[in-house]
PDB file of C-alpha atoms in Angstrom:
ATOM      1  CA  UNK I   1       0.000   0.000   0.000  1.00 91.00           C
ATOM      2  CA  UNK I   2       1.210   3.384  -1.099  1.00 95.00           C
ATOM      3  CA  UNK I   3       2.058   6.166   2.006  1.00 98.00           C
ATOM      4  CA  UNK I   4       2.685   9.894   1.407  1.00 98.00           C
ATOM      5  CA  UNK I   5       4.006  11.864   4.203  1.00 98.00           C
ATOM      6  CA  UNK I   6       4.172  15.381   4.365  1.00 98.00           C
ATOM      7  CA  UNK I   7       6.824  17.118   6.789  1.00 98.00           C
ATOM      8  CA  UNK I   8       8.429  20.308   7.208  1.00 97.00           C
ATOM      9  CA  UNK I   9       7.710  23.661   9.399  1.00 97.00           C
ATOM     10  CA  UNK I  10       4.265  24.588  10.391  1.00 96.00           C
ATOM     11  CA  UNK I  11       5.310  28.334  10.563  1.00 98.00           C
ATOM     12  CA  UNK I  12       6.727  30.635   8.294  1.00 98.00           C
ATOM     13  CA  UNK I  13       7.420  34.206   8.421  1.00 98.00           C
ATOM     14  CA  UNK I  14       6.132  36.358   5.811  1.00 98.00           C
ATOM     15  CA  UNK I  15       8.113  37.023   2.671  1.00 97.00           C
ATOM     16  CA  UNK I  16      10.109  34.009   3.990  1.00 98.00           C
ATOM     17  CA  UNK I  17       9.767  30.705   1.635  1.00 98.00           C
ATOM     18  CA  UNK I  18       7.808  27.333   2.509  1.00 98.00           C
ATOM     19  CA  UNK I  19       9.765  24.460   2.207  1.00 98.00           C
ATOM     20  CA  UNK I  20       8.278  20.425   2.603  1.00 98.00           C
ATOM     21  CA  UNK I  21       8.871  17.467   1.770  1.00 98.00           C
ATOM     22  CA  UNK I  22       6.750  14.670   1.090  1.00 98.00           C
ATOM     23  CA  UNK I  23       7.939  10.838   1.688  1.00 98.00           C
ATOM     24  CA  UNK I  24       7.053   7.765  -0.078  1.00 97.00           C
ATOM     25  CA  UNK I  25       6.491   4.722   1.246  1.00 97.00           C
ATOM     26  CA  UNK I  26       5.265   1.519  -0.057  1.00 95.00           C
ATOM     27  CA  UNK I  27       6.481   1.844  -3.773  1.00 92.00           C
ATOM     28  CA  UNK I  28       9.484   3.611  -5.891  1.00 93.00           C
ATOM     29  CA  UNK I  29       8.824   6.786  -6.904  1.00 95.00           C
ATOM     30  CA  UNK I  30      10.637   5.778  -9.745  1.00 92.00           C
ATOM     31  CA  UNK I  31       8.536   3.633 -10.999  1.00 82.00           C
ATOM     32  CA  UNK I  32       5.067   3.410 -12.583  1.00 75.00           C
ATOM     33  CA  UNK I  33       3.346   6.010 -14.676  1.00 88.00           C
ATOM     34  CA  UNK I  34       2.771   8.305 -12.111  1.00 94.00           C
ATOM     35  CA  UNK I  35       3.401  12.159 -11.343  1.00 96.00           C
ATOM     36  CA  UNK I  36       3.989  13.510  -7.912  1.00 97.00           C
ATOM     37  CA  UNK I  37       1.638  16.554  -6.982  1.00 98.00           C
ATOM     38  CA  UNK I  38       1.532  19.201  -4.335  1.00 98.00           C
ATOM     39  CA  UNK I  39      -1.948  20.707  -3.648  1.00 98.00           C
ATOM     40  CA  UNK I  40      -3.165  23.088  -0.639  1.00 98.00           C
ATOM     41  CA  UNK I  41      -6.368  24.166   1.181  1.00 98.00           C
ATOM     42  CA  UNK I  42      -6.943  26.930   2.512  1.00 98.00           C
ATOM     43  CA  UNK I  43      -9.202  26.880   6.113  1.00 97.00           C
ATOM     44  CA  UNK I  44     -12.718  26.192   4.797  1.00 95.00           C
ATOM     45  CA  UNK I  45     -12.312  26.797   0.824  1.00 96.00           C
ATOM     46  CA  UNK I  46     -11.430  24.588  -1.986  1.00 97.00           C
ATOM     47  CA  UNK I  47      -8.478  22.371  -3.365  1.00 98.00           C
ATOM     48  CA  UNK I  48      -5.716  24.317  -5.365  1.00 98.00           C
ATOM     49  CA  UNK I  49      -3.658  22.407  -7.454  1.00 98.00           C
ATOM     50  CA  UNK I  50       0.288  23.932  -7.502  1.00 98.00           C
ATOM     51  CA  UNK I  51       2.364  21.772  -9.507  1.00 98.00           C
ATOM     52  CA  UNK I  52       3.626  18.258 -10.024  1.00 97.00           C
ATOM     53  CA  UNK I  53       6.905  16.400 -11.181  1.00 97.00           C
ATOM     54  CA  UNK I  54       7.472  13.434 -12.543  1.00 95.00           C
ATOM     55  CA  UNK I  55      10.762  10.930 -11.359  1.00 92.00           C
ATOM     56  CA  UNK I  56      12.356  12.328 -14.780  1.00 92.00           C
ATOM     57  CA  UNK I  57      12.662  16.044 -12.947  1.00 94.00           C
ATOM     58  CA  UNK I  58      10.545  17.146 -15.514  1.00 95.00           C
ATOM     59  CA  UNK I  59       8.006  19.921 -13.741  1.00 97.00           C
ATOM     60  CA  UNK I  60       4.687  21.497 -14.490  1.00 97.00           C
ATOM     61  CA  UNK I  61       3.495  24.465 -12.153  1.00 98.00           C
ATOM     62  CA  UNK I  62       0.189  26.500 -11.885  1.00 98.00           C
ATOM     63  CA  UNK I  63       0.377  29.521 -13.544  1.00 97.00           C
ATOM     64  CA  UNK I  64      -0.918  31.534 -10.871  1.00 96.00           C
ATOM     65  CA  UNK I  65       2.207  30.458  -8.811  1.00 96.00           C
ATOM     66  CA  UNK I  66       4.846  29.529 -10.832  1.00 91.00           C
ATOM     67  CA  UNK I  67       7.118  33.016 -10.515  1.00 94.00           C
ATOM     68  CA  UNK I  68       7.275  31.263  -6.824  1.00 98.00           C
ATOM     69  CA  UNK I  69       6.898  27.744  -7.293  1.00 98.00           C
ATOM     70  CA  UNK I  70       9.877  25.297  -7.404  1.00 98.00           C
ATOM     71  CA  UNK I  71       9.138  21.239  -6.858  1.00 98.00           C
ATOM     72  CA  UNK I  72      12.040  18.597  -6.787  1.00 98.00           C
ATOM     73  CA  UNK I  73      12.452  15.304  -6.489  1.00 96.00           C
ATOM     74  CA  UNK I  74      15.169  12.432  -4.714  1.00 96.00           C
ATOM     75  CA  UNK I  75      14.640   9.234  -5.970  1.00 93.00           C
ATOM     76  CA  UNK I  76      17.330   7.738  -4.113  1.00 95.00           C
ATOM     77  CA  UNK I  77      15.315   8.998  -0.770  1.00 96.00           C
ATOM     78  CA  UNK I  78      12.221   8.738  -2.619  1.00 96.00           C
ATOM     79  CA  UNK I  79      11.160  11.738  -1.310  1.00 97.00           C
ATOM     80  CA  UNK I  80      10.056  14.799  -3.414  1.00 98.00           C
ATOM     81  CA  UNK I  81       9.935  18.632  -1.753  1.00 98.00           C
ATOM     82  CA  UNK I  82       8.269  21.708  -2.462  1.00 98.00           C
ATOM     83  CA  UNK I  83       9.212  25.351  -2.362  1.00 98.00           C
ATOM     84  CA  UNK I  84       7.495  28.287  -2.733  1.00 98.00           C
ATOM     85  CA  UNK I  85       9.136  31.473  -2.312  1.00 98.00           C
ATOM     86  CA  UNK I  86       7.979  35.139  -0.749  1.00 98.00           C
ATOM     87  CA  UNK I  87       4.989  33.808   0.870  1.00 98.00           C
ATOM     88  CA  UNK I  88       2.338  35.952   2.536  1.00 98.00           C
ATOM     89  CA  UNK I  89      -0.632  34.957   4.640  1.00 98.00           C
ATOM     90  CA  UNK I  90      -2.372  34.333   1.060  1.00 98.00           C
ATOM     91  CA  UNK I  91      -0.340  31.278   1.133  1.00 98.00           C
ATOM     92  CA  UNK I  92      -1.097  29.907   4.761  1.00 98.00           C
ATOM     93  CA  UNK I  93      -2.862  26.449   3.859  1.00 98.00           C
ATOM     94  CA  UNK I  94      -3.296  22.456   4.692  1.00 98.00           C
ATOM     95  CA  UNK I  95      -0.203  21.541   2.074  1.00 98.00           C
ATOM     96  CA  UNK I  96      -1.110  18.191   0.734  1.00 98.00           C
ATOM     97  CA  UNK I  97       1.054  15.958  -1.710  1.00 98.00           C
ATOM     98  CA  UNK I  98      -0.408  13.368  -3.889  1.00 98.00           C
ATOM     99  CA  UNK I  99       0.529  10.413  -6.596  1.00 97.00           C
ATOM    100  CA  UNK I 100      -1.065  10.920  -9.575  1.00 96.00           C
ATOM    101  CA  UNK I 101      -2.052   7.917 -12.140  1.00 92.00           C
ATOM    102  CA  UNK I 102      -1.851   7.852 -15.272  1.00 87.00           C
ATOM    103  CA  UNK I 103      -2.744   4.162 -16.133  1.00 82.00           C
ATOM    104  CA  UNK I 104      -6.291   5.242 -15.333  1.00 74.00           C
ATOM    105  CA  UNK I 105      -7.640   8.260 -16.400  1.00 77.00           C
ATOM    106  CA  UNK I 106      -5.219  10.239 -14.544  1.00 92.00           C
ATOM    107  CA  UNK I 107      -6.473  10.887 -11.584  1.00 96.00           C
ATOM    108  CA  UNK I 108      -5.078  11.510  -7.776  1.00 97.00           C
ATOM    109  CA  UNK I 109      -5.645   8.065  -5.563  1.00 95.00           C
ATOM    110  CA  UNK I 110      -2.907   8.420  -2.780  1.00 97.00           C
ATOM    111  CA  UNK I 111      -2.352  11.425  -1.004  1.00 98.00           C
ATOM    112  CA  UNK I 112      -0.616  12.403   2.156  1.00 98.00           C
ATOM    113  CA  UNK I 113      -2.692  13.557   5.430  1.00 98.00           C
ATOM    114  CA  UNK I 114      -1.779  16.996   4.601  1.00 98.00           C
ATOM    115  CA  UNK I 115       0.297  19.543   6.906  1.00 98.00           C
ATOM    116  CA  UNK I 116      -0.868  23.029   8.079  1.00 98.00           C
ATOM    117  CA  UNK I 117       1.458  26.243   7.160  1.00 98.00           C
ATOM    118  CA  UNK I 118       0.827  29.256   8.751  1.00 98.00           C
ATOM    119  CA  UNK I 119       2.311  32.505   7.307  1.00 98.00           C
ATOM    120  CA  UNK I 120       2.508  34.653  10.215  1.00 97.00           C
ATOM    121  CA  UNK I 121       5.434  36.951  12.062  1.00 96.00           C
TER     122      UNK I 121
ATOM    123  CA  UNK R   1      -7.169  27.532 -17.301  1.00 97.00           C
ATOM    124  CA  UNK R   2     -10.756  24.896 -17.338  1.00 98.00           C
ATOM    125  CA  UNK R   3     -12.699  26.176 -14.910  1.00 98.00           C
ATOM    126  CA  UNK R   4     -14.781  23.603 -13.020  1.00 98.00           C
ATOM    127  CA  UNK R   5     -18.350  24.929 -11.640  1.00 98.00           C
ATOM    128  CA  UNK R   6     -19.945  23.362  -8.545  1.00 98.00           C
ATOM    129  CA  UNK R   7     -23.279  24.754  -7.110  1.00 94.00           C
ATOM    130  CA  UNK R   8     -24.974  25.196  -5.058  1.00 95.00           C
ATOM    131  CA  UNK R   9     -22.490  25.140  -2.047  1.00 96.00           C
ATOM    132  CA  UNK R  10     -24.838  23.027  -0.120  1.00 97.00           C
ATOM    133  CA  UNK R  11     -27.444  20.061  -0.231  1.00 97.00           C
ATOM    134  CA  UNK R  12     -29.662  19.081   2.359  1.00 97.00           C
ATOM    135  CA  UNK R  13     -30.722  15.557   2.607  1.00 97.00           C
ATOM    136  CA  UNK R  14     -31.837  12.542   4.630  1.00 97.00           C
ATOM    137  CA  UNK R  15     -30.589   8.877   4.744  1.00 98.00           C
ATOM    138  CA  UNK R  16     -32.016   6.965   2.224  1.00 98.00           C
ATOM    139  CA  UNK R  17     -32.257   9.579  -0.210  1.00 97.00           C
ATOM    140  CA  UNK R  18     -30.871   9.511  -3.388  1.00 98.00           C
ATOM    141  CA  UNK R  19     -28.635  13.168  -4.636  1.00 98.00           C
ATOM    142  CA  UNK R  20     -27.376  13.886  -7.355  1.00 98.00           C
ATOM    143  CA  UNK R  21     -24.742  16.279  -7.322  1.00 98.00           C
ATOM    144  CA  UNK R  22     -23.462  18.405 -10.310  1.00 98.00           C
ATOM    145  CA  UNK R  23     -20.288  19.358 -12.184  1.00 98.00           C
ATOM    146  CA  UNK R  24     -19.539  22.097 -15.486  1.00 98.00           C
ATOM    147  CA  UNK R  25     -16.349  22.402 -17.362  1.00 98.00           C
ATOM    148  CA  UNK R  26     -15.801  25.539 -18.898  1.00 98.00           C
ATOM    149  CA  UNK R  27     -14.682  24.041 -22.236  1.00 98.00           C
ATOM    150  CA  UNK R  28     -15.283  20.193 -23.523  1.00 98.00           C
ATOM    151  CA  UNK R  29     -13.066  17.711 -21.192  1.00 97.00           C
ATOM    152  CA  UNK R  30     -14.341  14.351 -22.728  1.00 97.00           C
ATOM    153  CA  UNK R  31     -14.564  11.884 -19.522  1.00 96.00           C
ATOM    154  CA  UNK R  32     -11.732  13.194 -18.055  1.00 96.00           C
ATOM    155  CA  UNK R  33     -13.393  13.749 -14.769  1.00 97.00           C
ATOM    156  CA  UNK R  34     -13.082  12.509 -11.320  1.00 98.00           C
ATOM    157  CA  UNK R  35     -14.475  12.961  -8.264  1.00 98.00           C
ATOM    158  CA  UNK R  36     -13.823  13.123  -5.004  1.00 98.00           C
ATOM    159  CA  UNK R  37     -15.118  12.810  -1.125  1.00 98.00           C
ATOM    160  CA  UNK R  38     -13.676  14.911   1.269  1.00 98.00           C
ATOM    161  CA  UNK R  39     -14.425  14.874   5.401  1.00 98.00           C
ATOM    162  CA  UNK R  40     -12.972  17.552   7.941  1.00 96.00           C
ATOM    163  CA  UNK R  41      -9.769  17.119   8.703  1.00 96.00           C
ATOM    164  CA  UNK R  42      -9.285  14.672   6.082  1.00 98.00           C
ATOM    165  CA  UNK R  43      -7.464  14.774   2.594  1.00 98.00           C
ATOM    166  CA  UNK R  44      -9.581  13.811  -0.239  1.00 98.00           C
ATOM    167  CA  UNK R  45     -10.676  10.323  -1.435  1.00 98.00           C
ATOM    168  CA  UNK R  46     -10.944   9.213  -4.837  1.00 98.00           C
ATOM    169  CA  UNK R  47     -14.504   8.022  -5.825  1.00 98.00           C
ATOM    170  CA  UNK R  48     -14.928   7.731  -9.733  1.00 97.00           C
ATOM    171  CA  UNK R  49     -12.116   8.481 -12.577  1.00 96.00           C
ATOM    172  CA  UNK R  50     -12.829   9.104 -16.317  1.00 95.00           C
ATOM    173  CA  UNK R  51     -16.509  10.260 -15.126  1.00 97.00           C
ATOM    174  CA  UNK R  52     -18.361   6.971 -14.331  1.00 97.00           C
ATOM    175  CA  UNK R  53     -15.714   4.830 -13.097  1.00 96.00           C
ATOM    176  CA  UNK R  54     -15.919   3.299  -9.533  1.00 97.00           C
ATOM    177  CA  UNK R  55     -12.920   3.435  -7.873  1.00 96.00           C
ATOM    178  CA  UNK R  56     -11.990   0.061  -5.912  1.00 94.00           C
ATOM    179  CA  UNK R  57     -12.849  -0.300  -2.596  1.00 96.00           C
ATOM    180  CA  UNK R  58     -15.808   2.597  -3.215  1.00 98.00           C
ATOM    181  CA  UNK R  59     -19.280   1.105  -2.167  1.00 98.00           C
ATOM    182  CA  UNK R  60     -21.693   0.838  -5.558  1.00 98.00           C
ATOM    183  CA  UNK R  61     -23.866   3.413  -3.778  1.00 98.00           C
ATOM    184  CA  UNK R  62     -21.751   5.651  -5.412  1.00 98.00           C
ATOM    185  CA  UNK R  63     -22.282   6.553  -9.630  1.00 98.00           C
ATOM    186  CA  UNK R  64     -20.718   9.217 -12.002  1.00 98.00           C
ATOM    187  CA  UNK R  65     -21.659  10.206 -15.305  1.00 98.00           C
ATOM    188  CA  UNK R  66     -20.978  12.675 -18.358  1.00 98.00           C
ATOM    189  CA  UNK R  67     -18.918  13.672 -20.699  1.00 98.00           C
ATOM    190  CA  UNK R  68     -17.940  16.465 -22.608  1.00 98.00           C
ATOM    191  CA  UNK R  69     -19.329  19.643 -20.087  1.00 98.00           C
ATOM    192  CA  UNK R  70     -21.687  18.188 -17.983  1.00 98.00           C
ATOM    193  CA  UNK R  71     -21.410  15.668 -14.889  1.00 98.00           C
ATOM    194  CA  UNK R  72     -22.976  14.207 -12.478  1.00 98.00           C
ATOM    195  CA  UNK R  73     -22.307  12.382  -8.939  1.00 98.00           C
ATOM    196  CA  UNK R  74     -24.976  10.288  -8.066  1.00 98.00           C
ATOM    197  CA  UNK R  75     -25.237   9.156  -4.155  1.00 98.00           C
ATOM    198  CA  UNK R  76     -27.963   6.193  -4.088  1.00 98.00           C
ATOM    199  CA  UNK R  77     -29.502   5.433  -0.762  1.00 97.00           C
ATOM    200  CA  UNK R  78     -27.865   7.751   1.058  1.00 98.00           C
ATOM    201  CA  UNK R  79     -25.672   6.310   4.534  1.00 98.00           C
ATOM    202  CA  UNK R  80     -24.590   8.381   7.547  1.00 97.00           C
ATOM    203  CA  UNK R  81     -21.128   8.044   6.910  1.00 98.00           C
ATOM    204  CA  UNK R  82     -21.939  10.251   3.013  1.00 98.00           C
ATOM    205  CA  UNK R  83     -22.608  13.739   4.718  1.00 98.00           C
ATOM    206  CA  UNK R  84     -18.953  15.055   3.574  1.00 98.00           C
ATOM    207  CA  UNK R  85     -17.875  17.438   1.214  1.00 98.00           C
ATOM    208  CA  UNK R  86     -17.336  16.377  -2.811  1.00 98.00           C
ATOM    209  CA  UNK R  87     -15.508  18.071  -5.331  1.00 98.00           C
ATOM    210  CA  UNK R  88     -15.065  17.437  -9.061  1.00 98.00           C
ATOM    211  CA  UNK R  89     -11.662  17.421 -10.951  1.00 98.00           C
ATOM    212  CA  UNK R  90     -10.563  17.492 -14.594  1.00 98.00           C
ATOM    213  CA  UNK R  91      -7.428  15.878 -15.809  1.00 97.00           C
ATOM    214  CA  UNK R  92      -7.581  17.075 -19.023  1.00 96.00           C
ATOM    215  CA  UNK R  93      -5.183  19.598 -18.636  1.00 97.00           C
ATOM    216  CA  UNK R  94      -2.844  21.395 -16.964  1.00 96.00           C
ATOM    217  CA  UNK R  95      -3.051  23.311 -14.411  1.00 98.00           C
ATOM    218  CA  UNK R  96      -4.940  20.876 -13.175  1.00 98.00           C
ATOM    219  CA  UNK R  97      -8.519  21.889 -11.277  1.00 98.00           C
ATOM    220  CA  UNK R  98     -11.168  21.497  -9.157  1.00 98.00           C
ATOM    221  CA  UNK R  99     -15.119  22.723  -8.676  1.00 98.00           C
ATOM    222  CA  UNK R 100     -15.610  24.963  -5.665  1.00 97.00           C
ATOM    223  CA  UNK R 101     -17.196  21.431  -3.782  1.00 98.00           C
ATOM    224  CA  UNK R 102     -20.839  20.701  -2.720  1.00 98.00           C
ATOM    225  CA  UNK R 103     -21.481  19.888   0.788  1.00 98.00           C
ATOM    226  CA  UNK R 104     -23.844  17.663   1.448  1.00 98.00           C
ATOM    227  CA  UNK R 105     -25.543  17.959   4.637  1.00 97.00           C
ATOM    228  CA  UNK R 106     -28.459  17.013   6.539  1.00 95.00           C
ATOM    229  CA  UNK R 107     -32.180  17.677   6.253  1.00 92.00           C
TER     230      UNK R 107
END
């Protein structure tokens, strides 16, 4: 069974940047047809999707973020990590990651319990 | 961007009921639709891909269909455990994106 596990600071200063990682257990990250997401919440609103990568390195961001947006990836930790630069309290958010499948219908079956990030000084 | 339309924000029903809760693409997105359940405090959980497709492990209760614009969630028989949150997603494109979510709560 596939685990994602989100980890990093809960509180971040503004103008400061939001780092996390997000650990895979269960299965390579290498492997598969799959894409590795990051996707946040704010406190009682919707799901915004922010980018994914794929165990090549190659990226895809939201446009709305992607002057901030950086995502990586470690396969030999089989970890991948967000970052997202100059945040403000815009940006404070449950930070989910998520596995992405491609063999059907692309969709997002595993996904982390998600991790709260304040911005606040 | 596809812009996915949810509304209303809110349902009321009862258990037993049947609800059928909608979903609108702003452009044509074949079946590339899914749909998920969300509870507080919880991340989201996959319940139909590619519009109509049950997810395993997702009681039959559950039904999608639609293509093109125009979906649907369909909750038969309603159960305690179904008052949540549900949002719609396409994977058509990138970025990728959901509806705003229906709640579904109770009468």
């Amino acid at each position: 069974q596939v685990q994602l596990q989100e980890s990093g600071p809960g509180l971040v200063k503004p103008s400061q940047t939001l780092s996390l990682t997000c650990t895979v257990s269960g299965g390579s990250i290498s492997s598969g047809s799959y894409s590795w997401n990051w996707i946040r919440q704010p406190a009682g609103q919707g799901l915004e999707w922010i980018g994914r990568i794929y165990a090549t390195g190659n990226t895809n961001y939201n446009p709305s973020l992607k002057s901030r947006v950086s995502i990586s990836v470690d396969t030999s930790k089989n970890q991948f990590s967000l970052k997202l630069t100059s945040v403000t309290a815009a940006d404070t958010a449950v930070y989910y990651c998520a596995r992405e499948d491609f063999n059907y219908g692309h969709n997002f079956e595993y996904w982390g319990q998600g991790t709260l990030v304040t911005v606040s000084s | 961007d596809i812009q996915m339309t949810q509304s209303p924000s809110s349902l009321s029903a009862s258990v037993g009921d049947s609800v059928s809760i909608p979903c609108r693409a702003s452009q044509n997105i074949s079946t590339y639709l899914n749909w998920y359940q969300q509870k507080p405090g919880k991340a989201p959980n996959l319940l139909i891909f590619g519009a109509s497709s049950l997810q395993r492990g997702v009681p039959s209760r559950f039904s999608g269909n639609g293509s093109g614009t125009d979906f649907t969630l369909t909750i038969a028989n309603l159960q305690p455990e179904d008052f949540a949150t549900y949002y719609c997603q396409q994977s058509y494109s990138t970025p990728r994106t959901f509806g705003q979510g229906i709640e579904v709560e109770t009468k």
